[in-house]
Amino acid sequence: MNREKSDSLIGQSKARREDEALLRGEGRFIDDVPVPRGTLHVAFVLSPHAHARIVSIDSEEARALPGVVAVYTAADFKGLVKPIHIDVSMAGYYAPDRSVLASEVVRFVGEGVAVVVATSEYVAQDAIDLVQVDYEALPAIVDMNEAMLPGAPLVHDDVPTNIFFSGQFSTPDFDQAFAAGDCKLKETFRHGRVAGVPMEPRGCLAIPDGADAMVFHTSTQIHHLVREALASHLGRSESCIRVVVPDVGGGFGTKAQVYPEEFIVAALCFKFRKPVKWIQSRREELLTNIHARDHQYELEASVSQEGIVLALRLRLLANAGAYSTYPWTSTLECTGGARMLLGPYKIRNYAFRNYAVATHTGPSGVYRGVAQPSAMMALEGMMDRIARELRMDPAEVRRRNLIQTEDLPWTTAVGVPYVTGSFAKCHELALERAGYAGFRKTQPADRLVDGKYRGIGICNMTELTGGGAMAWRARGLARVSGLDSAMLRVEPAGSVSVFVSHAAAGQGHHTTFAQIAAQYLGANYADVRVLQGDTSLSPYGTNTFASRSAITGGGAVISAALTVGAKMRRLAAAMLGCTQDQVELRDGMAYSTSGSSVTFGQIAEVAYSMSSTPLPSGETHGLETSAFYDPPVIIVANATHVVEVSVDALDGRVTIERHVIAHDCGTTINPMVVEGQLHGGSAQGIGEALMEELVYDEHGQLVNATLLDYLLPTAMDVPRFEIEHLESPSEGLGGFKGVGEGGVIGAVPALVNAVADALSGIGANVNRTPMRPSYLRGLIRGATCTLETTAQPVVKSPAEIA
Amino acid sequence: MTQISEISLKVNGEIHTRPAEPRMLLADFLRHEIGLTGTHIGCSHGVCGACTVQIDAKSARSCLHFAVDVQGCEIRTVESLADGDVLHVIQQAFHEHHALQCGFCTSGMLMTVEEFLRECPAPTDAQIRSALANNICRCTGYANIVDAVATAARRLRGEREEASK
């Protein structure tokens, strides 16, 4: 345990244990779980209207179809499942409970209106077309600015002015501080609506287990929270519901929600006393899985002549869609965006107002990065505007505002503690790797080289990771614990089973938790097996979202390993005739300082009374423990992305020439897995910045609910990332920080700034995503038409300014 | 529409005969009738590529074909790639390069790449990327997949040279 770093399992790029089954096609995703004979299949009738009154539902023809068992509407679920209620106490928040199927009124296109229960999936699909629903269309509101205007159609009668949540904050004497600046800048940043779009849509399979219990397989990231939600809404005990997570084909937060379909499938399973299965279609996935972003940041900065940011004032709108989502509510985006806007900078004066606005669109939720990509886009976009205004180099403006190592621990103006980090170091490292200074030296003022506008963009970012109990208590979310857990057991022959309260969707838990357990127990890596994603296997936990597994699960595994390891050393000491201090556990053996040794198997034989050596007096049988870990309130990771782009002057198409990432996620468990997270997250950021957007028309129709129309990045769109690793161990057990979301958080703002820089020579103002060719071509045409009358900004190097 | 008839498919060298509707998709036949669940359905409209199999050695979307239409063809799925305990060269390269995370798109990727490397045994990075553009991966950001394909191409060329000696 006290060995040199070089032979530590922590920090090794161990190849993944989960790969082989997946590569052979032997993974078991939700639609691959064997179904018992007699399983019923369900399909949903979805609303084609964004806002309408349900006049009548005629399911007679559907019910007459051979193989159809039932057609249920909202009324049929009364008494089976309660309306979805989120137990939260937060000032400024109110959203009504949600019926699992629309009752009387539909509020977004895709909302479930009826569910068909049939003996096969094909029959269920046939039957939904036979359900006749008569609607009276009502006026719909899609745009959040319009939704807040007096007289706008209300999404819910009891949510006046369509505001689910509003909050405000100000540091003391803010107005005075803001007034003190030499220059004031203002910009409105718009971030488009996107979605996580995991390659596997959702699904669930509920199987009766005796007369009053159920095994519920579901493609989720949060099995314990699903169990709790099902139990409380179905009036059952948690002990009667076992939630099992199969292989999950991507989550990204979209599966860290509890959805109406899960309540419905569970309720139908209890009702019909038969297995019930539902697999989501891609269209349903795009219509009904949580959407994300759709934010507007109105940001004002007060800056000194030297480029020091004295104060920031923000008004933030987040489009929450039609319903608050379980269990996070519709507040996380607008509170997170406002809270994280200060990033890695020493900004002491800050005021904001934030709003979560109800509209007749799909409900929003916690997609990878939550509001941090848009918050950093606004913050870093403002840094570039400050640089342009003061004719300074954008890197120099950042340099003057960054939190330095000697400033740590730093507490932001809104109270977020930054204990360790490498903000300035990351910035310099990324600039150096990207050849930033050289690029600036040769970049022409009009940015035009060979028919392409060329620019470079920087994003210094912070990422909130982990999140302990205090963080969730502060948010008022009563049913989100913050703890995670591990149960570690040395089996009688000496192998090690580790049950963690997490569930993976591609993150490599089977490998990384085994590395941690083997390292801290002194076990053979090959002898450690990790099990997860089953409420009956592991103790309670908060599960897998918000870049928390390494921190919370890792801490729990360490804690469990140390406890079991201590007992093993005591037993080994008795066996070896030495004191426990003289025992070292290593590679599945216990060694005494005198050189004698026993194996884990031999120690286990004593612990399980299978040996002629008796259990030492005072010891209990077995070699296992459950450990909970409550991490620090929040652990902040940081990174810098530097992106070089070219924008085709004719068609507005963006090419990413280089993408450099310097990042710091504390102690690295498995560098290969960490790089994989950065690659994947950054690719999603590229999609978000350049092509992805869920588009609603003015009637509330989602016009691109297919993968033909909702563009995802392909291998042709994503560059090779150049990555630099820094390690500032966190204050948590093991020193880990999260890294799951950093890629997307850093990529979006860096790309926006790079494109903005490329088009700065022609005076175009890039302030929104996605930056599709049509948008950029419009900017280029508009700008070049009036170029003669536009003064060209000149970017001076720091040397020139000095 | 719901008439059921015998459908007989040759999959991975073995004939499977099952009663099925004419409208049954090849993907559903493979997955639910004969239990080869390695082929995944990501979008059902032919875009994402997760369901890619090979029909007569050409990669094809199994969500866009009716099972009844491909009777008489040789269907090959991901389950056929490994040789017992030994992974296929492409599978091994994916493992070494961390070219998969959640693994949902992987089966389709592998079937696309297997055909691609037969057609283009010495690809450039640009050619690899172009070939992979048929298959969407939401986890990896593709670079590791590109590297895995390059490694697999190199090893397969080596195997062929060895065999021709």
PDB file of C-alpha atoms in Angstrom, chain A residues 268-386:
ATOM      1  CA  LEU A 268     -48.729  -2.848 -15.229  1.00  0.00           C
ATOM      2  CA  CYS A 269     -46.504  -5.679 -13.998  1.00  0.00           C
ATOM      3  CA  PHE A 270     -48.137  -5.571 -10.576  1.00  0.00           C
ATOM      4  CA  LYS A 271     -51.590  -5.126 -12.122  1.00  0.00           C
ATOM      5  CA  PHE A 272     -51.417  -8.008 -14.607  1.00  0.00           C
ATOM      6  CA  ARG A 273     -49.054 -10.170 -12.503  1.00  0.00           C
ATOM      7  CA  LYS A 274     -47.087 -10.824 -15.659  1.00  0.00           C
ATOM      8  CA  PRO A 275     -43.746  -9.730 -17.044  1.00  0.00           C
ATOM      9  CA  VAL A 276     -44.087  -6.441 -18.927  1.00  0.00           C
ATOM     10  CA  LYS A 277     -41.547  -5.077 -21.386  1.00  0.00           C
ATOM     11  CA  TRP A 278     -41.083  -1.778 -23.188  1.00  0.00           C
ATOM     12  CA  ILE A 279     -38.360  -0.778 -25.620  1.00  0.00           C
ATOM     13  CA  GLN A 280     -38.198   2.809 -26.777  1.00  0.00           C
ATOM     14  CA  SER A 281     -37.971   3.784 -30.434  1.00  0.00           C
ATOM     15  CA  ARG A 282     -35.486   6.407 -31.610  1.00  0.00           C
ATOM     16  CA  ARG A 283     -38.312   8.827 -32.391  1.00  0.00           C
ATOM     17  CA  GLU A 284     -39.612   8.456 -28.843  1.00  0.00           C
ATOM     18  CA  GLU A 285     -36.066   8.864 -27.587  1.00  0.00           C
ATOM     19  CA  LEU A 286     -35.680  12.225 -29.284  1.00  0.00           C
ATOM     20  CA  LEU A 287     -39.184  13.370 -28.329  1.00  0.00           C
ATOM     21  CA  THR A 288     -39.366  12.240 -24.718  1.00  0.00           C
ATOM     22  CA  ASN A 289     -35.907  11.699 -23.246  1.00  0.00           C
ATOM     23  CA  ILE A 290     -34.745  14.774 -21.425  1.00  0.00           C
ATOM     24  CA  HIS A 291     -33.610  17.623 -23.614  1.00  0.00           C
ATOM     25  CA  ALA A 292     -30.853  19.952 -22.542  1.00  0.00           C
ATOM     26  CA  ARG A 293     -29.450  23.465 -22.823  1.00  0.00           C
ATOM     27  CA  ASP A 294     -31.745  25.969 -24.644  1.00  0.00           C
ATOM     28  CA  HIS A 295     -30.227  28.694 -22.514  1.00  0.00           C
ATOM     29  CA  GLN A 296     -29.903  32.430 -22.782  1.00  0.00           C
ATOM     30  CA  TYR A 297     -27.181  34.258 -20.883  1.00  0.00           C
ATOM     31  CA  GLU A 298     -27.401  38.036 -20.746  1.00  0.00           C
ATOM     32  CA  LEU A 299     -24.015  38.817 -19.307  1.00  0.00           C
ATOM     33  CA  GLU A 300     -22.579  42.176 -18.321  1.00  0.00           C
ATOM     34  CA  ALA A 301     -18.981  42.706 -17.281  1.00  0.00           C
ATOM     35  CA  SER A 302     -17.294  45.563 -15.526  1.00  0.00           C
ATOM     36  CA  VAL A 303     -13.591  45.607 -16.270  1.00  0.00           C
ATOM     37  CA  SER A 304     -10.572  47.665 -15.326  1.00  0.00           C
ATOM     38  CA  GLN A 305      -8.283  49.168 -17.946  1.00  0.00           C
ATOM     39  CA  GLU A 306      -5.805  46.415 -17.162  1.00  0.00           C
ATOM     40  CA  GLY A 307      -8.353  43.764 -18.113  1.00  0.00           C
ATOM     41  CA  ILE A 308      -9.236  42.712 -14.571  1.00  0.00           C
ATOM     42  CA  VAL A 309     -12.835  41.584 -14.319  1.00  0.00           C
ATOM     43  CA  LEU A 310     -14.257  43.503 -11.380  1.00  0.00           C
ATOM     44  CA  ALA A 311     -17.844  42.357 -11.539  1.00  0.00           C
ATOM     45  CA  LEU A 312     -20.248  40.228 -13.553  1.00  0.00           C
ATOM     46  CA  ARG A 313     -23.993  40.553 -13.760  1.00  0.00           C
ATOM     47  CA  LEU A 314     -26.043  37.758 -15.281  1.00  0.00           C
ATOM     48  CA  ARG A 315     -29.625  37.195 -16.292  1.00  0.00           C
ATOM     49  CA  LEU A 316     -30.062  33.542 -17.192  1.00  0.00           C
ATOM     50  CA  LEU A 317     -33.058  31.888 -18.791  1.00  0.00           C
ATOM     51  CA  ALA A 318     -33.273  28.129 -19.130  1.00  0.00           C
ATOM     52  CA  ASN A 319     -36.082  26.548 -21.123  1.00  0.00           C
ATOM     53  CA  ALA A 320     -37.372  23.827 -18.821  1.00  0.00           C
ATOM     54  CA  GLY A 321     -39.955  22.387 -21.186  1.00  0.00           C
ATOM     55  CA  ALA A 322     -43.390  21.229 -20.126  1.00  0.00           C
ATOM     56  CA  TYR A 323     -42.664  19.368 -16.891  1.00  0.00           C
ATOM     57  CA  SER A 324     -40.197  19.274 -14.085  1.00  0.00           C
ATOM     58  CA  THR A 325     -38.204  16.039 -14.236  1.00  0.00           C
ATOM     59  CA  TYR A 326     -37.623  13.408 -11.564  1.00  0.00           C
ATOM     60  CA  PRO A 327     -35.569  13.584  -9.367  1.00  0.00           C
ATOM     61  CA  TRP A 328     -33.611  16.748 -10.244  1.00  0.00           C
ATOM     62  CA  THR A 329     -36.524  19.098 -10.982  1.00  0.00           C
ATOM     63  CA  SER A 330     -36.249  21.740 -13.687  1.00  0.00           C
ATOM     64  CA  THR A 331     -33.913  23.889 -11.607  1.00  0.00           C
ATOM     65  CA  LEU A 332     -30.549  22.230 -12.120  1.00  0.00           C
ATOM     66  CA  GLU A 333     -29.738  23.906 -15.437  1.00  0.00           C
ATOM     67  CA  CYS A 334     -30.467  27.466 -14.433  1.00  0.00           C
ATOM     68  CA  THR A 335     -29.030  27.179 -10.932  1.00  0.00           C
ATOM     69  CA  GLY A 336     -25.963  25.299 -12.151  1.00  0.00           C
ATOM     70  CA  GLY A 337     -25.322  27.735 -14.970  1.00  0.00           C
ATOM     71  CA  ALA A 338     -25.463  30.721 -12.657  1.00  0.00           C
ATOM     72  CA  ARG A 339     -23.423  29.001  -9.972  1.00  0.00           C
ATOM     73  CA  MET A 340     -20.604  27.882 -12.260  1.00  0.00           C
ATOM     74  CA  LEU A 341     -20.357  30.978 -14.412  1.00  0.00           C
ATOM     75  CA  LEU A 342     -17.330  32.287 -12.513  1.00  0.00           C
ATOM     76  CA  GLY A 343     -15.148  29.410 -13.696  1.00  0.00           C
ATOM     77  CA  PRO A 344     -11.469  29.508 -12.747  1.00  0.00           C
ATOM     78  CA  TYR A 345     -11.295  33.279 -12.366  1.00  0.00           C
ATOM     79  CA  LYS A 346     -10.931  35.581  -9.398  1.00  0.00           C
ATOM     80  CA  ILE A 347     -14.195  37.400  -9.799  1.00  0.00           C
ATOM     81  CA  ARG A 348     -15.300  38.744  -6.454  1.00  0.00           C
ATOM     82  CA  ASN A 349     -18.404  40.694  -7.333  1.00  0.00           C
ATOM     83  CA  TYR A 350     -21.271  38.844  -8.905  1.00  0.00           C
ATOM     84  CA  ALA A 351     -25.012  39.179  -9.205  1.00  0.00           C
ATOM     85  CA  PHE A 352     -27.498  37.068 -11.058  1.00  0.00           C
ATOM     86  CA  ARG A 353     -31.150  36.405 -11.686  1.00  0.00           C
ATOM     87  CA  ASN A 354     -32.075  33.030 -13.082  1.00  0.00           C
ATOM     88  CA  TYR A 355     -35.282  31.533 -14.375  1.00  0.00           C
ATOM     89  CA  ALA A 356     -36.469  28.084 -15.373  1.00  0.00           C
ATOM     90  CA  VAL A 357     -39.231  28.728 -17.875  1.00  0.00           C
ATOM     91  CA  ALA A 358     -42.040  26.342 -18.737  1.00  0.00           C
ATOM     92  CA  THR A 359     -42.877  25.939 -22.422  1.00  0.00           C
ATOM     93  CA  HIS A 360     -44.760  23.417 -24.555  1.00  0.00           C
ATOM     94  CA  THR A 361     -41.601  21.503 -25.398  1.00  0.00           C
ATOM     95  CA  GLY A 362     -39.916  18.337 -24.180  1.00  0.00           C
ATOM     96  CA  PRO A 363     -38.863  18.439 -20.508  1.00  0.00           C
ATOM     97  CA  SER A 364     -35.234  19.362 -19.940  1.00  0.00           C
ATOM     98  CA  GLY A 365     -32.840  17.581 -17.650  1.00  0.00           C
ATOM     99  CA  VAL A 366     -29.272  16.812 -16.770  1.00  0.00           C
ATOM    100  CA  TYR A 367     -27.320  16.033 -19.949  1.00  0.00           C
ATOM    101  CA  ARG A 368     -23.523  15.696 -19.656  1.00  0.00           C
ATOM    102  CA  GLY A 369     -22.067  18.998 -18.478  1.00  0.00           C
ATOM    103  CA  VAL A 370     -25.488  20.256 -17.371  1.00  0.00           C
ATOM    104  CA  ALA A 371     -25.316  24.044 -17.787  1.00  0.00           C
ATOM    105  CA  GLN A 372     -21.559  24.272 -17.573  1.00  0.00           C
ATOM    106  CA  PRO A 373     -20.873  24.249 -21.352  1.00  0.00           C
ATOM    107  CA  SER A 374     -23.187  27.211 -21.816  1.00  0.00           C
ATOM    108  CA  ALA A 375     -21.961  28.986 -18.678  1.00  0.00           C
ATOM    109  CA  MET A 376     -18.359  28.659 -19.817  1.00  0.00           C
ATOM    110  CA  MET A 377     -19.379  29.745 -23.302  1.00  0.00           C
ATOM    111  CA  ALA A 378     -20.765  32.968 -21.838  1.00  0.00           C
ATOM    112  CA  LEU A 379     -17.845  33.504 -19.467  1.00  0.00           C
ATOM    113  CA  GLU A 380     -15.137  32.734 -22.009  1.00  0.00           C
ATOM    114  CA  GLY A 381     -17.008  34.580 -24.731  1.00  0.00           C
ATOM    115  CA  MET A 382     -16.947  37.604 -22.449  1.00  0.00           C
ATOM    116  CA  MET A 383     -13.195  37.192 -21.851  1.00  0.00           C
ATOM    117  CA  ASP A 384     -12.640  37.394 -25.607  1.00  0.00           C
ATOM    118  CA  ARG A 385     -14.852  40.447 -25.888  1.00  0.00           C
ATOM    119  CA  ILE A 386     -12.886  42.118 -23.112  1.00  0.00           C
TER     120      ILE A 386
END
